[in-house]
Coordinates of N, CA, C and O in Angstrom, one line a residue:
X519 N 19.3 115.4 -80.1 CA 18.3 115.9 -79.1 C 17.2 114.9 -78.9 O 16.7 114.4 -79.9
X520 N 16.9 114.6 -77.6 CA 15.8 113.6 -77.4 C 14.5 114.1 -77.9 O 14.2 115.3 -77.9
X521 N 13.6 113.2 -78.3 CA 12.3 113.5 -78.7 C 11.4 113.6 -77.4 O 11.1 112.6 -76.8
X522 N 11.0 114.8 -77.1 CA 10.2 115.0 -75.9 C 8.8 114.3 -76.0 O 8.2 114.0 -74.9
X523 N 8.4 113.9 -77.2 CA 7.1 113.2 -77.3 C 7.3 111.7 -77.0 O 6.2 111.0 -76.9
X524 N 8.5 111.2 -76.8 CA 8.6 109.8 -76.4 C 8.2 109.6 -75.0 O 8.6 110.3 -74.0
X525 N 7.2 108.8 -74.8 CA 6.7 108.5 -73.5 C 7.1 107.1 -73.1 O 6.7 106.1 -73.7
X526 N 7.8 107.0 -72.0 CA 8.3 105.8 -71.5 C 7.4 105.4 -70.3 O 7.0 106.3 -69.5
X527 N 7.2 104.1 -70.0 CA 6.6 103.7 -68.8 C 7.5 103.7 -67.7 O 8.7 103.9 -67.8
X528 N 7.0 103.7 -66.5 CA 7.8 103.6 -65.3 C 8.8 102.5 -65.3 O 10.0 102.6 -65.0
X529 N 8.3 101.3 -65.8 CA 9.2 100.1 -65.9 C 10.3 100.4 -66.9 O 11.5 99.9 -66.6
X530 N 10.0 101.0 -68.0 CA 11.1 101.3 -69.0 C 12.1 102.3 -68.4 O 13.3 102.1 -68.6
X531 N 11.7 103.3 -67.7 CA 12.6 104.2 -67.1 C 13.5 103.5 -66.0 O 14.7 103.8 -66.0
X532 N 12.9 102.7 -65.2 CA 13.7 102.0 -64.2 C 14.6 101.0 -64.9 O 15.8 100.9 -64.5
X533 N 14.2 100.4 -66.0 CA 15.1 99.5 -66.7 C 16.3 100.3 -67.3 O 17.4 99.7 -67.3
X534 N 16.1 101.5 -67.8 CA 17.2 102.3 -68.3 C 18.2 102.6 -67.2 O 19.4 102.4 -67.3
X535 N 17.7 103.1 -66.0 CA 18.6 103.4 -64.9 C 19.3 102.2 -64.4 O 20.5 102.3 -64.0
X536 N 18.6 101.1 -64.3 CA 19.2 99.8 -63.9 C 20.4 99.4 -64.8 O 21.4 99.0 -64.4
X537 N 20.1 99.6 -66.1 CA 21.2 99.3 -67.1 C 22.3 100.2 -66.9 O 23.5 99.8 -67.1
X538 N 22.1 101.5 -66.6 CA 23.2 102.5 -66.4 C 24.0 102.0 -65.2 O 25.3 102.1 -65.3
X539 N 23.4 101.5 -64.2 CA 24.2 101.0 -63.0 C 25.0 99.7 -63.5 O 26.1 99.5 -63.0
X540 N 24.4 98.9 -64.3 CA 25.1 97.7 -64.7 C 26.4 98.1 -65.5 O 27.5 97.5 -65.3
X541 N 26.3 99.0 -66.4 CA 27.5 99.4 -67.2 C 28.4 100.2 -66.3 O 29.6 100.2 -66.5
X542 N 27.9 101.0 -65.4 CA 28.7 101.6 -64.4 C 29.6 100.6 -63.6 O 30.8 100.8 -63.5
X543 N 29.0 99.5 -63.2 CA 29.7 98.4 -62.5 C 30.7 97.7 -63.4 O 31.7 97.2 -63.0
X544 N 30.5 97.8 -64.7 CA 31.5 97.2 -65.7 C 32.5 98.3 -66.0 O 33.5 98.0 -66.8
X545 N 32.4 99.5 -65.4 CA 33.3 100.6 -65.6 C 33.4 101.0 -67.1 O 34.4 101.3 -67.6
X546 N 32.2 101.0 -67.7 CA 32.1 101.4 -69.1 C 31.5 102.8 -69.2 O 30.3 102.9 -69.3
X547 N 32.3 103.8 -69.1 CA 31.8 105.2 -69.1 C 31.1 105.5 -70.4 O 30.2 106.3 -70.5
X548 N 31.6 104.9 -71.6 CA 31.0 105.2 -72.9 C 29.6 104.7 -72.9 O 28.7 105.4 -73.4
X549 N 29.4 103.5 -72.4 CA 28.0 102.9 -72.4 C 27.1 103.7 -71.5 O 25.9 103.9 -71.7
X550 N 27.6 104.1 -70.3 CA 26.9 104.9 -69.3 C 26.3 106.2 -70.0 O 25.1 106.5 -69.9
X551 N 27.2 107.0 -70.6 CA 26.8 108.3 -71.1 C 25.9 108.1 -72.4 O 25.2 109.1 -72.7
X552 N 25.9 106.9 -73.0 CA 25.0 106.7 -74.1 C 23.6 106.9 -73.8 O 22.7 107.1 -74.6
X553 N 23.3 106.7 -72.5 CA 21.9 106.8 -72.0 C 21.5 108.3 -71.7 O 20.4 108.6 -71.2
X554 N 22.5 109.2 -71.9 CA 22.3 110.6 -71.5 C 22.1 111.6 -72.6 O 22.6 111.3 -73.7
X555 N 21.5 112.7 -72.3 CA 21.5 113.8 -73.3 C 22.9 114.4 -73.5 O 23.7 114.2 -72.5
X556 N 23.1 115.1 -74.5 CA 24.4 115.7 -74.7 C 24.8 116.7 -73.6 O 25.9 116.9 -73.2
X557 N 23.8 117.4 -73.1 CA 24.0 118.5 -72.1 C 23.7 118.0 -70.7 O 23.6 118.8 -69.7
X558 N 23.6 116.7 -70.5 CA 23.3 116.1 -69.2 C 24.4 116.4 -68.2 O 25.5 116.8 -68.6
X559 N 24.1 116.3 -66.9 CA 25.1 116.5 -65.9 C 24.8 115.6 -64.7 O 23.7 115.0 -64.6
X560 N 25.8 115.5 -63.9 CA 25.7 114.8 -62.6 C 26.0 115.9 -61.5 O 26.9 116.7 -61.7
X561 N 25.2 115.9 -60.4 CA 25.3 117.0 -59.4 C 25.0 116.4 -58.1 O 24.3 115.4 -57.9
X562 N 25.4 117.1 -57.1 CA 24.9 116.8 -55.7 C 23.5 117.4 -55.6 O 23.1 118.3 -56.4
X563 N 22.7 116.8 -54.8 CA 21.3 117.1 -54.7 C 21.1 118.6 -54.4 O 21.7 119.1 -53.4
X564 N 20.5 119.4 -55.2 CA 20.2 120.8 -55.1 C 21.5 121.6 -54.9 O 21.5 122.6 -54.3
X565 N 22.6 121.0 -55.5 CA 23.9 121.7 -55.3 C 24.7 121.8 -56.5 O 24.2 121.8 -57.6
X566 N 26.0 121.8 -56.3 CA 27.0 122.0 -57.4 C 27.0 120.8 -58.4 O 26.8 119.7 -58.0
X567 N 27.2 121.2 -59.6 CA 27.4 120.2 -60.7 C 28.7 119.5 -60.5 O 29.8 120.2 -60.3
X568 N 28.8 118.2 -60.5 CA 30.0 117.5 -60.3 C 30.6 117.2 -61.7 O 31.8 117.3 -61.8
X569 N 29.8 116.7 -62.6 CA 30.3 116.4 -64.0 C 29.3 117.1 -65.0 O 28.1 116.8 -64.9
X570 N 29.8 117.9 -65.9 CA 29.0 118.7 -66.8 C 29.0 118.2 -68.2 O 30.1 118.0 -68.7
X571 N 27.9 117.9 -68.8 CA 27.8 117.5 -70.2 C 28.1 116.0 -70.3 O 28.7 115.4 -69.4
X572 N 27.8 115.4 -71.4 CA 28.1 114.0 -71.7 C 29.6 113.8 -71.6 O 30.0 112.8 -71.0
X573 N 30.3 114.7 -72.2 CA 31.8 114.5 -72.3 C 32.4 114.7 -70.9 O 33.4 114.0 -70.5
X574 N 31.9 115.6 -70.1 CA 32.4 115.8 -68.8 C 32.1 114.7 -67.9 O 32.9 114.3 -67.0
X575 N 30.9 114.1 -68.1 CA 30.6 112.9 -67.3 C 31.4 111.7 -67.7 O 32.0 111.0 -66.8
X576 N 31.7 111.5 -69.0 CA 32.5 110.4 -69.4 C 33.9 110.6 -68.8 O 34.5 109.6 -68.3
X577 N 34.5 111.8 -68.9 CA 35.9 112.0 -68.4 C 35.9 111.8 -66.9 O 36.9 111.2 -66.4
X578 N 34.9 112.3 -66.2 CA 34.9 112.2 -64.8 C 34.8 110.7 -64.3 O 35.4 110.3 -63.4
X579 N 33.9 110.0 -65.0 CA 33.8 108.6 -64.7 C 35.1 107.8 -64.9 O 35.5 107.0 -64.1
X580 N 35.7 108.1 -66.1 CA 36.9 107.3 -66.4 C 38.0 107.6 -65.4 O 38.7 106.7 -65.0
X581 N 38.1 108.9 -64.9 CA 39.1 109.2 -63.8 C 38.7 108.5 -62.5 O 39.6 107.9 -61.9
X582 N 37.4 108.4 -62.2 CA 37.0 107.7 -60.9 C 37.3 106.2 -61.0 O 37.8 105.6 -60.1
X583 N 37.0 105.7 -62.2 CA 37.2 104.2 -62.4 C 38.7 103.9 -62.3 O 39.1 102.8 -61.8
X584 N 39.6 104.8 -62.8 CA 41.0 104.6 -62.7 C 41.5 104.6 -61.2 O 42.3 103.9 -60.8
X585 N 40.8 105.5 -60.4 CA 41.2 105.7 -59.0 C 40.6 104.5 -58.2 O 41.2 104.1 -57.2
X586 N 39.4 104.1 -58.5 CA 38.7 103.0 -57.8 C 38.4 101.8 -58.7 O 37.2 101.7 -59.1
X587 N 39.3 101.0 -59.1 CA 39.1 100.0 -60.1 C 38.1 98.9 -59.7 O 37.6 98.1 -60.5
X588 N 37.8 98.8 -58.4 CA 36.9 97.8 -57.9 C 35.6 98.4 -57.4 O 34.7 97.8 -56.8
X589 N 35.4 99.7 -57.8 CA 34.1 100.4 -57.4 C 32.9 99.6 -57.9 O 32.9 99.1 -59.0
X590 N 31.9 99.6 -57.0 CA 30.6 98.9 -57.4 C 29.4 99.5 -56.7 O 29.5 99.9 -55.5
X591 N 28.3 99.7 -57.4 CA 27.1 100.2 -56.8 C 26.0 99.1 -57.0 O 25.9 98.5 -58.1
X592 N 25.3 98.8 -55.9 CA 24.2 97.8 -55.9 C 22.9 98.5 -55.6 O 22.9 99.3 -54.6
X593 N 21.9 98.2 -56.4 CA 20.6 98.9 -56.2 C 19.8 98.2 -55.1 O 19.6 97.0 -55.2
X594 N 19.4 98.9 -54.1 CA 18.6 98.4 -53.0 C 17.2 98.5 -53.3 O 16.4 97.7 -53.0
X595 N 16.8 99.7 -53.9 CA 15.4 99.9 -54.3 C 15.3 100.9 -55.4 O 16.2 101.6 -55.7
X596 N 14.1 100.9 -56.1 CA 13.9 101.8 -57.2 C 12.5 102.3 -57.2 O 11.6 101.5 -56.9
X597 N 12.3 103.5 -57.6 CA 11.0 104.1 -57.7 C 10.9 105.1 -58.9 O 11.9 105.7 -59.3
X598 N 9.8 105.2 -59.5 CA 9.6 106.1 -60.6 C 8.3 106.9 -60.4 O 7.3 106.3 -60.1
X599 N 8.4 108.2 -60.7 CA 7.2 109.1 -60.7 C 7.4 110.0 -61.8 O 8.4 110.8 -61.9
X600 N 6.5 109.9 -62.8 CA 6.6 110.8 -64.0 C 7.9 110.5 -64.7 O 8.2 109.4 -65.1
X601 N 8.7 111.6 -64.9 CA 9.9 111.5 -65.6 C 11.1 111.4 -64.7 O 12.3 111.6 -65.1
X602 N 10.9 111.0 -63.5 CA 12.0 110.9 -62.5 C 12.1 109.5 -61.9 O 11.0 108.9 -61.5
X603 N 13.3 109.0 -61.9 CA 13.5 107.7 -61.2 C 14.5 108.0 -60.0 O 15.4 108.7 -60.1
X604 N 14.2 107.3 -58.9 CA 15.1 107.4 -57.8 C 15.6 106.0 -57.5 O 14.8 105.0 -57.4
X605 N 16.9 105.9 -57.3 CA 17.5 104.6 -56.9 C 18.2 104.7 -55.6 O 18.9 105.7 -55.3
X606 N 18.0 103.8 -54.7 CA 18.7 103.7 -53.5 C 19.8 102.7 -53.7 O 19.6 101.6 -54.1
X607 N 21.1 103.2 -53.6 CA 22.2 102.4 -53.9 C 23.2 102.2 -52.7 O 23.3 103.1 -51.9
X608 N 23.8 101.1 -52.7 CA 24.9 100.9 -51.8 C 26.2 100.8 -52.6 O 26.3 100.0 -53.6
X609 N 27.2 101.6 -52.3 CA 28.4 101.8 -53.1 C 29.6 101.3 -52.2 O 29.7 101.7 -51.1
X610 N 30.5 100.6 -52.9 CA 31.7 100.2 -52.2 C 32.8 100.5 -53.2 O 32.8 100.2 -54.4
X611 N 33.8 101.3 -52.7 CA 35.0 101.7 -53.6 C 35.8 100.5 -53.8 O 36.5 100.4 -54.9
X612 N 35.9 99.5 -52.9 CA 36.6 98.3 -53.0 C 36.0 97.3 -52.0 O 35.3 97.8 -51.0
X613 N 36.2 96.0 -52.2 CA 35.6 95.1 -51.2 C 35.9 95.4 -49.7 O 35.0 95.2 -48.9
X614 N 37.1 95.9 -49.5 CA 37.5 96.2 -48.1 C 37.7 97.7 -47.9 O 38.3 98.2 -47.0
X615 N 37.1 98.5 -48.9 CA 37.3 100.0 -48.9 C 36.1 100.7 -48.4 O 35.2 100.1 -47.8
X616 N 36.1 102.0 -48.7 CA 35.0 102.9 -48.3 C 33.7 102.4 -48.8 O 33.6 102.1 -50.0
X617 N 32.7 102.4 -47.9 CA 31.3 102.0 -48.3 C 30.4 103.1 -47.9 O 30.5 103.7 -46.8
X618 N 29.3 103.4 -48.7 CA 28.4 104.4 -48.4 C 27.1 104.1 -49.1 O 27.1 103.3 -50.1
X619 N 26.0 104.8 -48.7 CA 24.7 104.7 -49.4 C 24.4 106.0 -50.1 O 24.8 107.1 -49.6
X620 N 23.7 105.9 -51.1 CA 23.3 107.1 -51.9 C 21.9 107.0 -52.5 O 21.5 105.8 -52.8
X621 N 21.2 108.1 -52.5 CA 20.0 108.1 -53.3 C 20.3 108.9 -54.6 O 20.8 110.0 -54.5
X622 N 20.1 108.2 -55.7 CA 20.4 108.9 -57.0 C 19.0 109.2 -57.7 O 18.2 108.3 -57.8
X623 N 18.9 110.4 -58.1 CA 17.7 110.9 -58.8 C 18.0 111.2 -60.2 O 18.8 112.0 -60.6
X624 N 17.4 110.4 -61.1 CA 17.6 110.5 -62.6 C 16.4 111.2 -63.2 O 15.2 110.8 -63.1
X625 N 16.6 112.3 -63.9 CA 15.6 113.1 -64.5 C 15.7 112.8 -66.0 O 16.8 112.9 -66.6
X626 N 14.6 112.4 -66.6 CA 14.5 112.1 -68.1 C 14.0 113.2 -68.9 O 13.2 114.0 -68.5
X627 N 14.5 113.3 -70.1 CA 14.0 114.1 -71.2 C 13.8 113.1 -72.3 O 14.7 112.6 -72.9
X628 N 12.5 112.8 -72.6 CA 12.2 111.8 -73.6 C 12.8 110.4 -73.1 O 12.5 110.0 -72.0
X629 N 13.6 109.8 -73.9 CA 14.2 108.5 -73.5 C 15.6 108.6 -73.0 O 16.3 107.6 -72.9
X630 N 16.1 109.8 -72.7 CA 17.5 110.0 -72.2 C 17.5 110.7 -70.9 O 16.5 111.4 -70.5
X631 N 18.5 110.4 -70.1 CA 18.7 111.0 -68.8 C 19.3 112.4 -69.0 O 20.4 112.5 -69.7
X632 N 18.7 113.4 -68.4 CA 19.3 114.8 -68.6 C 20.0 115.2 -67.3 O 20.9 116.2 -67.4
X633 N 19.8 114.6 -66.2 CA 20.4 115.0 -64.9 C 20.4 113.9 -64.0 O 19.3 113.2 -63.9
X634 N 21.5 113.7 -63.2 CA 21.5 112.8 -62.1 C 22.0 113.6 -60.9 O 23.0 114.3 -61.0
X635 N 21.2 113.5 -59.8 CA 21.6 114.1 -58.6 C 21.8 113.1 -57.5 O 21.0 112.1 -57.5
X636 N 22.7 113.3 -56.6 CA 23.1 112.4 -55.6 C 22.8 113.0 -54.2 O 23.3 114.1 -53.9
X637 N 22.1 112.2 -53.4 CA 21.9 112.5 -52.0 C 22.8 111.5 -51.2 O 22.6 110.3 -51.3
X638 N 23.7 112.1 -50.5 CA 24.6 111.2 -49.7 C 24.8 111.6 -48.3 O 24.9 112.8 -48.0

């Protein structure tokens, strides 16, 4: 369980989320979920949970990486306010494949991410 007393700076929070995208681009689901709380989830913004818990997120990412082996997200911009980081990302499933933009909202508990929501 993360220590709620851990106070990270905005730069530290942005660095963590940037590193999450780096390991995401390496398709390393294990390294990605290492930055998350055990009960973390990924969800659509104000909507349904897409991947539930650290293990559900790991399994979901591994399945997606198998389906899209050239998937890549590039950070266009990043912002932090309190315990929340927002990243503007450009995602490409493959160099000549589906491309889209997303706003990802990372909510922290201590030094771990407890929820990621996607606006697309």
